[in-house]
XYZ file of C-alpha atoms in Angstrom:
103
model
C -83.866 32.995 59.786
C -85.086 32.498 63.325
C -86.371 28.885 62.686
C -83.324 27.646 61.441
C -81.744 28.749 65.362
C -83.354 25.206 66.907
C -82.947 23.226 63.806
C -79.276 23.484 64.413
C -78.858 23.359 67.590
C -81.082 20.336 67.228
C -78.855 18.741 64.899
C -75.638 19.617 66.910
C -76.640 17.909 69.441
C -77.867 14.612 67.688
C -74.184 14.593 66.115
C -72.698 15.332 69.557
C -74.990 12.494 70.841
C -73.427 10.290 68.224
C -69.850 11.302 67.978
C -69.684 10.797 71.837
C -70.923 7.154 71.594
C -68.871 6.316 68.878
C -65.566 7.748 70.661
C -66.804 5.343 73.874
C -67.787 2.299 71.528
C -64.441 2.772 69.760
C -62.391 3.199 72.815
C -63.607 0.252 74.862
C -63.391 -2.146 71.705
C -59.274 -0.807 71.148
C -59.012 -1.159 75.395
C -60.486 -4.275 75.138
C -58.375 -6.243 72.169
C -54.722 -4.393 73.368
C -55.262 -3.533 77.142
C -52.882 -1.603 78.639
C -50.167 -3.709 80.533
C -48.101 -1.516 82.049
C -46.859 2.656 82.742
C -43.784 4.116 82.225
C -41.627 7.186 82.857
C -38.543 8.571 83.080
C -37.339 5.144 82.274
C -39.476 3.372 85.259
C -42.004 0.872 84.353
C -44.869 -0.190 86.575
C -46.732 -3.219 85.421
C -50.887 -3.032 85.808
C -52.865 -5.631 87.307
C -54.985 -7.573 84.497
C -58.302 -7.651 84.895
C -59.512 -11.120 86.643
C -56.560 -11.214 89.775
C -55.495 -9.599 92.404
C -52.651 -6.939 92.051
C -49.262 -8.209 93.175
C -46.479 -6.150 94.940
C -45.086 -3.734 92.570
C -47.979 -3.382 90.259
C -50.581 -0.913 89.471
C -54.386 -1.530 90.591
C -56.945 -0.387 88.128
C -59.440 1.553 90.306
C -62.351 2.819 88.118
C -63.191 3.342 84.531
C -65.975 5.673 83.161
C -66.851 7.310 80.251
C -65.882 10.680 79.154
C -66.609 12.926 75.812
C -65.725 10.819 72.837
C -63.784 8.034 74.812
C -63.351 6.527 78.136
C -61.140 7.177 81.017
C -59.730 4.607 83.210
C -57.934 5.581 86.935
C -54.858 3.378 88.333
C -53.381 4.024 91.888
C -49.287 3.225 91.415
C -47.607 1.707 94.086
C -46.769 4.609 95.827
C -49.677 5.662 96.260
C -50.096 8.111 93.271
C -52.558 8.372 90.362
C -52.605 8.026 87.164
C -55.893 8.900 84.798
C -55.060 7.796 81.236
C -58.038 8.597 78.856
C -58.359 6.766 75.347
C -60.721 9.306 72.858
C -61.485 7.137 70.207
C -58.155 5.322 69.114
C -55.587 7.945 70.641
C -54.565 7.406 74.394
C -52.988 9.693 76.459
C -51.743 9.253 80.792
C -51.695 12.055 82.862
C -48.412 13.510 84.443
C -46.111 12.242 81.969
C -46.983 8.567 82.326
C -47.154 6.571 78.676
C -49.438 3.290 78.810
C -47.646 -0.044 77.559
C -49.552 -2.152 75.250
């Protein structure tokens, strides 16, 4: 029964190995073919700066983009100065503090 102990943990962690670079894979092909183009709440919308351009007045500024467990998480300073973190696990995408991401 003993040897079976490492086998599986083995095995967990080649499917946790895979499932987490799937989720990334997946969620940089869906942020690359429908980026996000904007932020709302509370009936405010912010538009975000497309990649390739400088932000103008008025619009969010993508800051940094890394990858988390079983997706990929990009940052975008508002301008007012906030944050917002929205994070994109495989094909489901999800803003912090209330914010919903425009496609």
């Amino acid at each position: 029964m003993r040897r079976w102990i490492p086998l599986a943990l083995i095995a967990l962690a080649i499917l946790w190995f895979v499932l987490t670079n799937v989720g990334a894979s997946m969620a940089l092909n869906d942020l690359a073919s429908r980026p996000i183009t904007g932020l709302a709440r509370d009936g405010a919308t912010i538009p975000v700066q497309p990649s390739g351009r400088a932000p103008l007045p008025g619009e969010a500024r993508g800051l940094a983009g890394q990858g988390t467990m079983f997706g990929f998480s990009l940052v975008f300073a508002l301008p007012d100065g906030g944050l917002v973190t929205c994070t994109q696990r495989f094909t489901r995408l999800g803003c912090s503090d209330g914010w919903q991401a425009l496609r």
